[in-house]
PDB file of C-alpha atoms (C1' of nucleotides) in Angstrom:
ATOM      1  CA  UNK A  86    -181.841  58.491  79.118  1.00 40.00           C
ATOM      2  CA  UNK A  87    -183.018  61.955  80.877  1.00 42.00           C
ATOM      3  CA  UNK A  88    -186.499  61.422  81.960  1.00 40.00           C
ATOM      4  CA  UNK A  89    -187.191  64.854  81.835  1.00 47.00           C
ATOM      5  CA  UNK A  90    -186.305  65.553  78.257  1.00 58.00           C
ATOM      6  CA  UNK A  91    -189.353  65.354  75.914  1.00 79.00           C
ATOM      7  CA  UNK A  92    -189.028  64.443  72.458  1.00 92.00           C
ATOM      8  CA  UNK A  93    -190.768  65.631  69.770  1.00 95.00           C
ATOM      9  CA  UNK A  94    -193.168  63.268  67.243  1.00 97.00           C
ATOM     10  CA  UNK A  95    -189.640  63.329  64.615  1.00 98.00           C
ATOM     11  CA  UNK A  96    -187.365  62.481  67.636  1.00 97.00           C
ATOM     12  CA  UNK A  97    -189.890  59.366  68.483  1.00 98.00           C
ATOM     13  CA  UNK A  98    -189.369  58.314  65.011  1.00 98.00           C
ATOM     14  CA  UNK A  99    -186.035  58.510  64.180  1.00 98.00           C
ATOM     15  CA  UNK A 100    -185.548  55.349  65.703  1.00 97.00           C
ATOM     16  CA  UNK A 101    -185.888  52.173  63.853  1.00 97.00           C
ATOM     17  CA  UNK A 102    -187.083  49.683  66.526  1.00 98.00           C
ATOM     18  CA  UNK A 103    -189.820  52.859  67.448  1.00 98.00           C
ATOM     19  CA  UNK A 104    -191.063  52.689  64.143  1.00 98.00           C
ATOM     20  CA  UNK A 105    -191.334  48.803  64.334  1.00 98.00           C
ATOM     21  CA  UNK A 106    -193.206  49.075  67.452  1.00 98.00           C
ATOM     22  CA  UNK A 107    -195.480  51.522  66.307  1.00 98.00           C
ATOM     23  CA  UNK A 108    -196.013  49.345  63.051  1.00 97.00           C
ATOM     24  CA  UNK A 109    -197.184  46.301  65.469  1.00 97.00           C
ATOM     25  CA  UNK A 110    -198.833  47.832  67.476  1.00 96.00           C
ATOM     26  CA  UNK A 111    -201.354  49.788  64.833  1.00 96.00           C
ATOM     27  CA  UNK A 112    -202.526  46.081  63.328  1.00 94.00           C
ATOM     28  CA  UNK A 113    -203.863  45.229  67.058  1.00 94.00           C
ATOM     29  CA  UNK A 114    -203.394  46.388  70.778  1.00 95.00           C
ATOM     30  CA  UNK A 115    -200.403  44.704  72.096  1.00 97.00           C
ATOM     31  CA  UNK A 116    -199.073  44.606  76.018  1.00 96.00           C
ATOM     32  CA  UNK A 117    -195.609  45.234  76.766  1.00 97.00           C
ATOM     33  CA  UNK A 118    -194.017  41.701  76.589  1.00 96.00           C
ATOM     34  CA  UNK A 119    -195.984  41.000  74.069  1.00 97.00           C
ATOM     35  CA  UNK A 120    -194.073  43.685  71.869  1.00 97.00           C
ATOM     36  CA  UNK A 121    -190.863  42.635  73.289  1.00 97.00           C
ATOM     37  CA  UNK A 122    -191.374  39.142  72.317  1.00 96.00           C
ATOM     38  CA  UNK A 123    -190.808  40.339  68.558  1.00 97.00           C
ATOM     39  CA  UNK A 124    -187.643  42.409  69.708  1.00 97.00           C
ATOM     40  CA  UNK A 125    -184.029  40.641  70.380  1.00 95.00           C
ATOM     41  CA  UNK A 126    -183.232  43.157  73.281  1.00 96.00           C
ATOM     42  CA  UNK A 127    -184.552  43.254  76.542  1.00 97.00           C
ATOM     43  CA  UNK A 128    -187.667  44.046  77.988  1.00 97.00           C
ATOM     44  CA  UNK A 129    -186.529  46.682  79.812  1.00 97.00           C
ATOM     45  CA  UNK A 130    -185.300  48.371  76.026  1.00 98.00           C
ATOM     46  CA  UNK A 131    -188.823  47.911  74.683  1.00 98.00           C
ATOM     47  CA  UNK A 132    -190.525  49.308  77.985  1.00 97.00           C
ATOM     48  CA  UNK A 133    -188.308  52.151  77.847  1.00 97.00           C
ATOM     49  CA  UNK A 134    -189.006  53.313  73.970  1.00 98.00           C
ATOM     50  CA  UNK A 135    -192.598  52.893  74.929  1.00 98.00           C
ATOM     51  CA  UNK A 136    -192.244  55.445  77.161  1.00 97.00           C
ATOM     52  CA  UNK A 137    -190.702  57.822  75.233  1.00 97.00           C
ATOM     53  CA  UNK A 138    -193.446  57.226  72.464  1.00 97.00           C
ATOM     54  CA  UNK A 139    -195.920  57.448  74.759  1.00 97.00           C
ATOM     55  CA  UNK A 140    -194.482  60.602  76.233  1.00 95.00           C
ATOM     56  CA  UNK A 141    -194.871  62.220  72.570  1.00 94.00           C
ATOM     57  CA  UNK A 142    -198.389  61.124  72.306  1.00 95.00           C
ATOM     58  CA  UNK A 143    -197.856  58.569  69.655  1.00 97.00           C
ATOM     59  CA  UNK A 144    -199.313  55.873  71.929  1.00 96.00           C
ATOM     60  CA  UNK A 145    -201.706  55.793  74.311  1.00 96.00           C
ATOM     61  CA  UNK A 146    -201.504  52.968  77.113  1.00 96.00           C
ATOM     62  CA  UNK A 147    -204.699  51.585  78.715  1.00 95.00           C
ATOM     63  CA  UNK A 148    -203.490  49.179  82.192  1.00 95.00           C
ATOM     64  CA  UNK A 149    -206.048  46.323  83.162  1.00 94.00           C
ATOM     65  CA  UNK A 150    -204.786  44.812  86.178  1.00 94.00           C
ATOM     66  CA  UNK A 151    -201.014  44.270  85.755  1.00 95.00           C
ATOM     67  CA  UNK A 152    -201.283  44.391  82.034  1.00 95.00           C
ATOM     68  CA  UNK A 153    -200.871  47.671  79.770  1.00 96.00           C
ATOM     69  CA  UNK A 154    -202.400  47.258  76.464  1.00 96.00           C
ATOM     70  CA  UNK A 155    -200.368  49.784  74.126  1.00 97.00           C
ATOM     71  CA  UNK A 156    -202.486  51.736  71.019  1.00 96.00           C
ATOM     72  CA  UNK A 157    -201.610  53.750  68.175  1.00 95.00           C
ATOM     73  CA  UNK A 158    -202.548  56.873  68.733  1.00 95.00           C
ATOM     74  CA  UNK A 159    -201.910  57.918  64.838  1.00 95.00           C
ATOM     75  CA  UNK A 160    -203.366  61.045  64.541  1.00 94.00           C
ATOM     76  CA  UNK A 161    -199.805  62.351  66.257  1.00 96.00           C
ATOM     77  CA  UNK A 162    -198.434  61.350  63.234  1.00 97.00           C
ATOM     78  CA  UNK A 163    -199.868  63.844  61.483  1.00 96.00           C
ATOM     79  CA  UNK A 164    -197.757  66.374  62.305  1.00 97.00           C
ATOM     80  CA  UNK A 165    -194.946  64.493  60.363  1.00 97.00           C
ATOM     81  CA  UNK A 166    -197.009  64.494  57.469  1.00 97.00           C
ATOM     82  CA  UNK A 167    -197.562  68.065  57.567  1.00 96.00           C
ATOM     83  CA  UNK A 168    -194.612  68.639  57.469  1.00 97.00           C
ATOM     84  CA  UNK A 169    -193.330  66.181  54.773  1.00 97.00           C
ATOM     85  CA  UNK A 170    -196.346  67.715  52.479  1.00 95.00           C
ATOM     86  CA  UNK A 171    -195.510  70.728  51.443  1.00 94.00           C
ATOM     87  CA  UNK A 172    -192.138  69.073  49.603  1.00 95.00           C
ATOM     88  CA  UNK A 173    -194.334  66.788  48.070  1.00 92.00           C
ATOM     89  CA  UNK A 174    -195.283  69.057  45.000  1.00 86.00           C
ATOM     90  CA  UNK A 175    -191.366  69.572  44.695  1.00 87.00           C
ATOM     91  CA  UNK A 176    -191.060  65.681  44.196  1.00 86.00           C
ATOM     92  CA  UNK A 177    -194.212  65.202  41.603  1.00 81.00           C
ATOM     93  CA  UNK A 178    -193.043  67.684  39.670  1.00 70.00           C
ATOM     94  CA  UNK A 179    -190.737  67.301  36.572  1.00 54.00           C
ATOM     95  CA  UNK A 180    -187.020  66.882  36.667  1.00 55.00           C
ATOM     96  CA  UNK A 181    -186.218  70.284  34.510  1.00 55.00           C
ATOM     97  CA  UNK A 182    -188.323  72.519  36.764  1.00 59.00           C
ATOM     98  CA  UNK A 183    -185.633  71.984  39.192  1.00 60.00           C
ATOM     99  CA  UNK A 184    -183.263  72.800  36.365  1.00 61.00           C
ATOM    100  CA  UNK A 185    -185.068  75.877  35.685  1.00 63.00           C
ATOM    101  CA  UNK A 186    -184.447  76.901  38.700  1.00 61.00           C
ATOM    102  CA  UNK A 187    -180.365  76.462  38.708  1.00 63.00           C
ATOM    103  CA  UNK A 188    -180.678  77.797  35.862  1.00 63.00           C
ATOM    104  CA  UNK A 189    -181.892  80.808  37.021  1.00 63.00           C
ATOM    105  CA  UNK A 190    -179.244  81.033  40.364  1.00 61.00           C
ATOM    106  CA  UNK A 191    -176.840  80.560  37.549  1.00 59.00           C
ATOM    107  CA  UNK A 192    -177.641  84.289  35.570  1.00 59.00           C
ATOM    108  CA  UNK A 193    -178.569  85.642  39.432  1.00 55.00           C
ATOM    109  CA  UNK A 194    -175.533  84.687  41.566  1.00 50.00           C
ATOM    110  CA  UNK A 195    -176.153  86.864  44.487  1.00 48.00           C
ATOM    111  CA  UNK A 196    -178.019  84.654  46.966  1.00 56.00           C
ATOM    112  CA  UNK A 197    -174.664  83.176  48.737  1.00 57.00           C
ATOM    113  CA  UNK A 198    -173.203  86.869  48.692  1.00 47.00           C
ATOM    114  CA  UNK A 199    -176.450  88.750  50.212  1.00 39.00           C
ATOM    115  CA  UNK A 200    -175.800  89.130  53.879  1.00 40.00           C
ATOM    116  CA  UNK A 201    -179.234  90.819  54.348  1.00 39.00           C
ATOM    117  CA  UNK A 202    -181.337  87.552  53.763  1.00 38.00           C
ATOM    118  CA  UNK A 203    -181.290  86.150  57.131  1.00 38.00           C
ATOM    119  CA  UNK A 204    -184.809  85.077  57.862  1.00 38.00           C
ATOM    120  CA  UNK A 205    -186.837  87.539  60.861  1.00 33.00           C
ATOM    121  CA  UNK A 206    -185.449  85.426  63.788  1.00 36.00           C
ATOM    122  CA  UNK A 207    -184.846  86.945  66.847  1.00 35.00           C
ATOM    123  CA  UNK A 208    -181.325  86.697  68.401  1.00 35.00           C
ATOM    124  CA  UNK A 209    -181.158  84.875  71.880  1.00 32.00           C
TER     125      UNK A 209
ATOM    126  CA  UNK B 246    -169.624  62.688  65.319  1.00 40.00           C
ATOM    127  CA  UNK B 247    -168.636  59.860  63.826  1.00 42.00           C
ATOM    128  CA  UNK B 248    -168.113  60.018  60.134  1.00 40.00           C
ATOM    129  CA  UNK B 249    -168.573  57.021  58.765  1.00 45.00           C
ATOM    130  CA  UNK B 250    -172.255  56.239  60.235  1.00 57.00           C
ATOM    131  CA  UNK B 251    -174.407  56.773  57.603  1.00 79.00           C
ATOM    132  CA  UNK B 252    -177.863  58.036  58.635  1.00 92.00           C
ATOM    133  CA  UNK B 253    -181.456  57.392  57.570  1.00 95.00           C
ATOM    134  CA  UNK B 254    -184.149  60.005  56.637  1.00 97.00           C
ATOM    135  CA  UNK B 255    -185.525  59.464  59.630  1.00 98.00           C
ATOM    136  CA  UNK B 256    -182.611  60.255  61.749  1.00 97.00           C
ATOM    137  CA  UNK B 257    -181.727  63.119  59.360  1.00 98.00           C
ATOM    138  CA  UNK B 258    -185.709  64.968  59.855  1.00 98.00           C
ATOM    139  CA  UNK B 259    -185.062  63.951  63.801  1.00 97.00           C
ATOM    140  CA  UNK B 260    -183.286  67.032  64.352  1.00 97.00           C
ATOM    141  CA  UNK B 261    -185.032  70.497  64.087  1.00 97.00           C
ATOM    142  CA  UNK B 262    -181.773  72.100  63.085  1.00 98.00           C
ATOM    143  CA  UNK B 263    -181.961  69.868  60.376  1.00 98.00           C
ATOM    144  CA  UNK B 264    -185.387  70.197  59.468  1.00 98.00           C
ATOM    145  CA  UNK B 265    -185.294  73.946  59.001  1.00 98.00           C
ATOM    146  CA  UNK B 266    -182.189  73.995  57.025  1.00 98.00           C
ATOM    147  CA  UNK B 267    -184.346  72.233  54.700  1.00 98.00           C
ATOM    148  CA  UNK B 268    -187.369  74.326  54.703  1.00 97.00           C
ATOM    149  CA  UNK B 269    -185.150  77.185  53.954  1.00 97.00           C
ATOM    150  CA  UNK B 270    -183.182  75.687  50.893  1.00 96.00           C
ATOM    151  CA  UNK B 271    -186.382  74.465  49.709  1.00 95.00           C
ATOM    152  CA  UNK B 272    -187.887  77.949  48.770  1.00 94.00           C
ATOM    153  CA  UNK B 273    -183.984  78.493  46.690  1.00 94.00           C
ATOM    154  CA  UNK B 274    -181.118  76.849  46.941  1.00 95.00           C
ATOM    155  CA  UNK B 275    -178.119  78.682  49.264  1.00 96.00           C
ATOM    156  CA  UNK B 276    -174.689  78.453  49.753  1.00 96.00           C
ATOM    157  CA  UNK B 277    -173.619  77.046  53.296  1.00 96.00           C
ATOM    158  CA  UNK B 278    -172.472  80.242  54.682  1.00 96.00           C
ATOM    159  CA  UNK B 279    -176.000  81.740  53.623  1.00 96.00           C
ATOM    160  CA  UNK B 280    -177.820  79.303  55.241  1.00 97.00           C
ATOM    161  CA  UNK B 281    -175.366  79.823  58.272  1.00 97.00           C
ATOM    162  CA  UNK B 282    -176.234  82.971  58.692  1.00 96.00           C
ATOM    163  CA  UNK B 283    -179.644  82.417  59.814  1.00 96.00           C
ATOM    164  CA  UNK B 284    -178.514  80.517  62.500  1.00 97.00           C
ATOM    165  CA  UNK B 285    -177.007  81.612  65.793  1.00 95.00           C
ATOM    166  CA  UNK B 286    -174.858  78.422  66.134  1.00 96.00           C
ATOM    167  CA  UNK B 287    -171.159  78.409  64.169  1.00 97.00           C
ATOM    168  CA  UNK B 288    -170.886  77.613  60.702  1.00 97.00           C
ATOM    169  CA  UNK B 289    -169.051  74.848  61.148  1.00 97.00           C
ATOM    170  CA  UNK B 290    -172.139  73.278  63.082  1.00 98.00           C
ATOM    171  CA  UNK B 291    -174.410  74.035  60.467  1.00 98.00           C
ATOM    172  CA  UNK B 292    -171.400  72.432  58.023  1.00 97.00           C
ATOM    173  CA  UNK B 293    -171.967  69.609  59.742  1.00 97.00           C
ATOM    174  CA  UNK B 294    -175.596  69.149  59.386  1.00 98.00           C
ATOM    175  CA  UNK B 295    -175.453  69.699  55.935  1.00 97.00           C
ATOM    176  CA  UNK B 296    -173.069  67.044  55.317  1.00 97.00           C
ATOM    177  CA  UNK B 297    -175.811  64.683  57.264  1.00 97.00           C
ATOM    178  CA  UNK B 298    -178.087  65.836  54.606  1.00 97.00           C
ATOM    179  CA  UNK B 299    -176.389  65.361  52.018  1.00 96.00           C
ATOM    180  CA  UNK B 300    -174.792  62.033  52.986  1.00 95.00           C
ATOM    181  CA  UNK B 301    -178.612  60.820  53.530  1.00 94.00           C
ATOM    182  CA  UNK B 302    -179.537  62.245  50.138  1.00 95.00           C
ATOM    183  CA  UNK B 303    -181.601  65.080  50.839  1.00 97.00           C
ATOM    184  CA  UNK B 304    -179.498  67.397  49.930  1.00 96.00           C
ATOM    185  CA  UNK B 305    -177.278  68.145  46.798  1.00 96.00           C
ATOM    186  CA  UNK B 306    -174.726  70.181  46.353  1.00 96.00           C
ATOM    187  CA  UNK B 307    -173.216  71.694  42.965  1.00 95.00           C
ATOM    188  CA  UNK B 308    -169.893  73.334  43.620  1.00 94.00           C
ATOM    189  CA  UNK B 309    -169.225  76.818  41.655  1.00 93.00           C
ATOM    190  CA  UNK B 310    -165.844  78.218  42.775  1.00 94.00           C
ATOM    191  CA  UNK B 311    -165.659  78.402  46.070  1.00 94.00           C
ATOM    192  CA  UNK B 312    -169.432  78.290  46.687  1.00 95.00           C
ATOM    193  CA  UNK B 313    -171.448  75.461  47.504  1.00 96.00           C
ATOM    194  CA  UNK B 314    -174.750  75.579  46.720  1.00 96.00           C
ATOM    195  CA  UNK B 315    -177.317  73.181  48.321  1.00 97.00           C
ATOM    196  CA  UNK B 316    -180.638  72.508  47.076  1.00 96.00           C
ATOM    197  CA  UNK B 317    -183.054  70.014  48.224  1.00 95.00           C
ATOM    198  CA  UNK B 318    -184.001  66.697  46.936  1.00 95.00           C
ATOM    199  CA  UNK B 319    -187.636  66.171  47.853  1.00 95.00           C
ATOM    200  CA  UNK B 320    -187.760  62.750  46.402  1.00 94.00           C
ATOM    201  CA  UNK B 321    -185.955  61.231  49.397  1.00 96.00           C
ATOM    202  CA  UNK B 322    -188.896  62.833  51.664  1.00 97.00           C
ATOM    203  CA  UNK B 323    -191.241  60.030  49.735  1.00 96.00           C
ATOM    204  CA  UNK B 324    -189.782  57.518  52.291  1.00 97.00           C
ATOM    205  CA  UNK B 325    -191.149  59.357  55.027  1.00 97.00           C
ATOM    206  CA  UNK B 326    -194.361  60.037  53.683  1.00 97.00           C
ATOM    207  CA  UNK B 327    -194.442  56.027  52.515  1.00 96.00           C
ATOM    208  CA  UNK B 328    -194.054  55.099  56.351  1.00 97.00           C
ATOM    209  CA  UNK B 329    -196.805  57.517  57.020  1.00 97.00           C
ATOM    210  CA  UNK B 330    -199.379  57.203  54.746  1.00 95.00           C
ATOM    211  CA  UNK B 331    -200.739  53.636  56.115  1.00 94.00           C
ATOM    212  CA  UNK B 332    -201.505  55.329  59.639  1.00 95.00           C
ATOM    213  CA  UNK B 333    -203.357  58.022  57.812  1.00 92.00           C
ATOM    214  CA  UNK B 334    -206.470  55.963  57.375  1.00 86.00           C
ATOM    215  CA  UNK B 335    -206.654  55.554  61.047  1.00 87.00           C
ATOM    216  CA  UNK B 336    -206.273  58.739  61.714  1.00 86.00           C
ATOM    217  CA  UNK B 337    -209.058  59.954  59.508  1.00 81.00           C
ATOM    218  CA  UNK B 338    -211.196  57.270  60.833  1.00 70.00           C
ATOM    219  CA  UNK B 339    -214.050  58.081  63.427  1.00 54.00           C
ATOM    220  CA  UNK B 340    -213.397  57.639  67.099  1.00 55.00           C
ATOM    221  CA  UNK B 341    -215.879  54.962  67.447  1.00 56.00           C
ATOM    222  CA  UNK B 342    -214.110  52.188  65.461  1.00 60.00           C
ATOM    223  CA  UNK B 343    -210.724  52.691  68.291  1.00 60.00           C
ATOM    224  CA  UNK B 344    -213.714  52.076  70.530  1.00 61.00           C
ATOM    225  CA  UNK B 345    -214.797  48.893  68.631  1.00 64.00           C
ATOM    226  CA  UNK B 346    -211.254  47.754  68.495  1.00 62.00           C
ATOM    227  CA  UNK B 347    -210.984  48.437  71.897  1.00 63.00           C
ATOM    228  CA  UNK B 348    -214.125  46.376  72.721  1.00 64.00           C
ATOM    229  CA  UNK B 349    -213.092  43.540  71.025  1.00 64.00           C
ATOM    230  CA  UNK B 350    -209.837  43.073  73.123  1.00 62.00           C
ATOM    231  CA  UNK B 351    -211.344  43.064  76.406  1.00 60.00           C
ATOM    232  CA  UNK B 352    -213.414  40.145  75.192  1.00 59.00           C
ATOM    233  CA  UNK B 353    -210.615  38.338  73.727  1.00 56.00           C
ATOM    234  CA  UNK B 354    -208.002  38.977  76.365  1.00 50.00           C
ATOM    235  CA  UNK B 355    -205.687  37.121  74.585  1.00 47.00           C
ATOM    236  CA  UNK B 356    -202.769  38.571  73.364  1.00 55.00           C
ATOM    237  CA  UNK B 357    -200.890  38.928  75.868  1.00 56.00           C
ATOM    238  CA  UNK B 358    -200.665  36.054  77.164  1.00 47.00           C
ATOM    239  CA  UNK B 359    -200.695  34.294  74.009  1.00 40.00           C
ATOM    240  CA  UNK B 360    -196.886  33.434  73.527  1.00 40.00           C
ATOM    241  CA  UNK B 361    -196.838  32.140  69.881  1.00 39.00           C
ATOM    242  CA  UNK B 362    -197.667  35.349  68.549  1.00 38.00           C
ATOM    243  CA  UNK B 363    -194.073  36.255  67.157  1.00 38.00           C
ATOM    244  CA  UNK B 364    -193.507  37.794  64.287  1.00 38.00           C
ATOM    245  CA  UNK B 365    -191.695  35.545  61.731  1.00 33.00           C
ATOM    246  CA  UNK B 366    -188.302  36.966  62.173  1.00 36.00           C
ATOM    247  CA  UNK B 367    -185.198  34.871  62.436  1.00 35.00           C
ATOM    248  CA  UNK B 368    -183.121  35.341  65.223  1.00 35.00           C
ATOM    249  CA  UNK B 369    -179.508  37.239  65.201  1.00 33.00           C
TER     250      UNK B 369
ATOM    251  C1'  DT C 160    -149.489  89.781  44.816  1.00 68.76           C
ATOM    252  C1'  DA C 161    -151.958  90.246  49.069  1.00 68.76           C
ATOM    253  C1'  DT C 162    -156.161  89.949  51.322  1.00 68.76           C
ATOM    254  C1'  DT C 163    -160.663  88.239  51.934  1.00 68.76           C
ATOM    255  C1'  DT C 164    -164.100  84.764  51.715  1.00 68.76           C
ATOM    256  C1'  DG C 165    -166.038  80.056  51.560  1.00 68.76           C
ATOM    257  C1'  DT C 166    -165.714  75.857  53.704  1.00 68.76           C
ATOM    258  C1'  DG C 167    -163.857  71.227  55.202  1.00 68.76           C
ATOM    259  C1'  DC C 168    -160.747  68.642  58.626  1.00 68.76           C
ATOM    260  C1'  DA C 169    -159.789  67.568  63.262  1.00 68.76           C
ATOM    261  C1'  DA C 170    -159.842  67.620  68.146  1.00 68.76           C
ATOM    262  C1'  DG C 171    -162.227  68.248  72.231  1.00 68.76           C
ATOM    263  C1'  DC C 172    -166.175  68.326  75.209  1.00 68.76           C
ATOM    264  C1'  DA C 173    -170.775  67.938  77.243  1.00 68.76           C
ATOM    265  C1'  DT C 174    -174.985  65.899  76.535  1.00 68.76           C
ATOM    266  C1'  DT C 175    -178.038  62.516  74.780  1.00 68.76           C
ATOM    267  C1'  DT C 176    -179.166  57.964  73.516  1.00 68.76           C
ATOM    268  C1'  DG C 177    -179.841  52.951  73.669  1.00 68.76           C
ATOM    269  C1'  DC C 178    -179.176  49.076  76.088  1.00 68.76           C
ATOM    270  C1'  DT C 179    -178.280  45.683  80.045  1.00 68.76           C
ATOM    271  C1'  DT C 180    -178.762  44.074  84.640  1.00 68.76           C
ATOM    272  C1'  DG C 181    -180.646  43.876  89.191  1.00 68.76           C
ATOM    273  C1'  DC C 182    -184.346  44.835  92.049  1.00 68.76           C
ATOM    274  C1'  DG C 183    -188.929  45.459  93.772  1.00 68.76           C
ATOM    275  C1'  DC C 184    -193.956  45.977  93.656  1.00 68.76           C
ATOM    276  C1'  DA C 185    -198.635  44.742  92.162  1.00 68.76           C
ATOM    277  C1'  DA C 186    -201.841  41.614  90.084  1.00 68.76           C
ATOM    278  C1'  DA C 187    -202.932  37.081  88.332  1.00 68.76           C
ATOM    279  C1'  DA C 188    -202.623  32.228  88.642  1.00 68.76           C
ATOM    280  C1'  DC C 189    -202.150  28.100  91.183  1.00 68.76           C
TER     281       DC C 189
ATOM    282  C1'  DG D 283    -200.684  31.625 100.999  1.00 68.76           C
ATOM    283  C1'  DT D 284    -197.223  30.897  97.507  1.00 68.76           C
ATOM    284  C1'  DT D 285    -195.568  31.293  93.021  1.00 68.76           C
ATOM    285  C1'  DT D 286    -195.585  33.361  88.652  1.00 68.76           C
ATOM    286  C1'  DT D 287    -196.042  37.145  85.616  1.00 68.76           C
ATOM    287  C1'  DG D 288    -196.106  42.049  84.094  1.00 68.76           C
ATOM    288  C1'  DC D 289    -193.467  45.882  84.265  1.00 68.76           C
ATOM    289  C1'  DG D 290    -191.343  50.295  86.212  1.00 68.76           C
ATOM    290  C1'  DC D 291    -187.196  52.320  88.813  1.00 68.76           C
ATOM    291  C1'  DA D 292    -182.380  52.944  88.970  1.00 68.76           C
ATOM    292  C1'  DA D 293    -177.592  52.536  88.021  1.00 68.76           C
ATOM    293  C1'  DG D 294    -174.057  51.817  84.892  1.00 68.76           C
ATOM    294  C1'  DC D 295    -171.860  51.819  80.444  1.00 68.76           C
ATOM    295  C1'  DA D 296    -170.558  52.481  75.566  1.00 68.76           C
ATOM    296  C1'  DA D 297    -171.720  54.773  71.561  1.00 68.76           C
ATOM    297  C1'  DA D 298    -173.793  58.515  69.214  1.00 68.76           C
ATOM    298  C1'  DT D 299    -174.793  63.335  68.835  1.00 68.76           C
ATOM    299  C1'  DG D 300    -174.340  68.380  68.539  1.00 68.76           C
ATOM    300  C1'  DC D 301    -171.554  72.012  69.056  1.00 68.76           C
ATOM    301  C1'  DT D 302    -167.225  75.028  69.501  1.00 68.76           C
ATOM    302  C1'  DT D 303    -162.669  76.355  68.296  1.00 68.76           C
ATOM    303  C1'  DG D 304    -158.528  76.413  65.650  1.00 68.76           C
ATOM    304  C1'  DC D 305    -156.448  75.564  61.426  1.00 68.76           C
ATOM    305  C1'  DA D 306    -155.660  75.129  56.503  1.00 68.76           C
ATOM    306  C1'  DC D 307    -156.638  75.226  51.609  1.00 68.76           C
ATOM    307  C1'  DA D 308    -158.824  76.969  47.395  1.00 68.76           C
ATOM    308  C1'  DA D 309    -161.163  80.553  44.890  1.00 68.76           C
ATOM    309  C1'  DA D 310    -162.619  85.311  44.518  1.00 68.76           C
ATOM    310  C1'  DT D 311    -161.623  90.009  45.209  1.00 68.76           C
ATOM    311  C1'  DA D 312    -158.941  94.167  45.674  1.00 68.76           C
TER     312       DA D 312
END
DNA sequence: TATTTGTGCAAGCATTTGCTTGCGCAAAAC
DNA sequence: GTTTTGCGCAAGCAAATGCTTGCACAAATA
């Protein structure tokens, strides 16, 4: 694990044991062996994906003498719902809207043969 | 890459390649070489993500000829925005009640050292 | 019919990831 | 003062990941 990689709030999640630490840790403020007592992997595997979630700023860890209390720090989070809400509409809305529109690529046809629609990205 | 690992939402939204691929067929659905082209990595990479996509269910592809068009299936998004939505209430809470639940542990100082506070979860 | 285009298969490679184990330091408990 | 506990550092390892390149096949185009 490269220490000097940062992930990013969707890298932090991707993880299933991440997303069960953050889960136990948002009902109450937990120290580290604390969390790894619910875990069937080391200690040293739970301290280490507490770093990296505290690295993305999804925890915040608060040390009182040799213990570190970790808290949810949820309002990180919200930058995964952002982005999840905008496709939200698309899955509230009815089944034949989204027919409608392959409907409509049927009669069109040109999208996959259009090489001027790249988006306004700069090359490297 | 190994072919037969299936992947979760999460893992799938992990990567921003990923993510933007489908941002873009969200606004209309593209063939793969169209949504190649407004990347600067080969097409075969972006092949590849789309077959993590798809393989997750995000993605769904309608063949026509030659062309394969992907469009997006926002529904499987809802899983992400499920795992979410129970932190949301903390994050639009007011500072002060971290601070209260932050209070209340330093005059419990309990948990941990308590060591019966495992989750019920049967071991491998 | 020949050529072009769309696109998956496969191999290879470098990097990243997740985990274990051993060790050591600091603070708490005895 | 000694022992115990909390926990990070570091190395090592296997698996997963992301990407490139070459190739081949099917469908569209000329």
């Amino acid at each position: 694990m490269h220490p000097m990689t940062r992930r990013d709030v969707f890298q932090a999640i991707a993880d299933p044991t991440r997303r069960e630490i953050i889960t136990l840790i948002s009902r109450q403020p937990l120290n580290l062996n604390a969390v790894a007592g619910n875990f069937d992997m080391s200690r040293q595997a739970i301290s280490l994906h507490i770093k990296i979630l505290r690295e993305c700023g999804l925890i915040l860890i608060q040390q009182e003498g040799r213990d570190r209390y970790c808290s949810i720090q949820p309002k990180k989070l919200a930058e995964v719902a952002d982005w999840v809400e905008p496709f939200r509409n698309m899955w509230e809305e009815r089944f034949d809207r989204v027919d409608l529109i392959l409907k409509n690529l049927k009669t069109k046809k040109m999208v996959g043969k259009n090489k001027q629609n790249k988006l306004n990205k700069p090359k490297k």
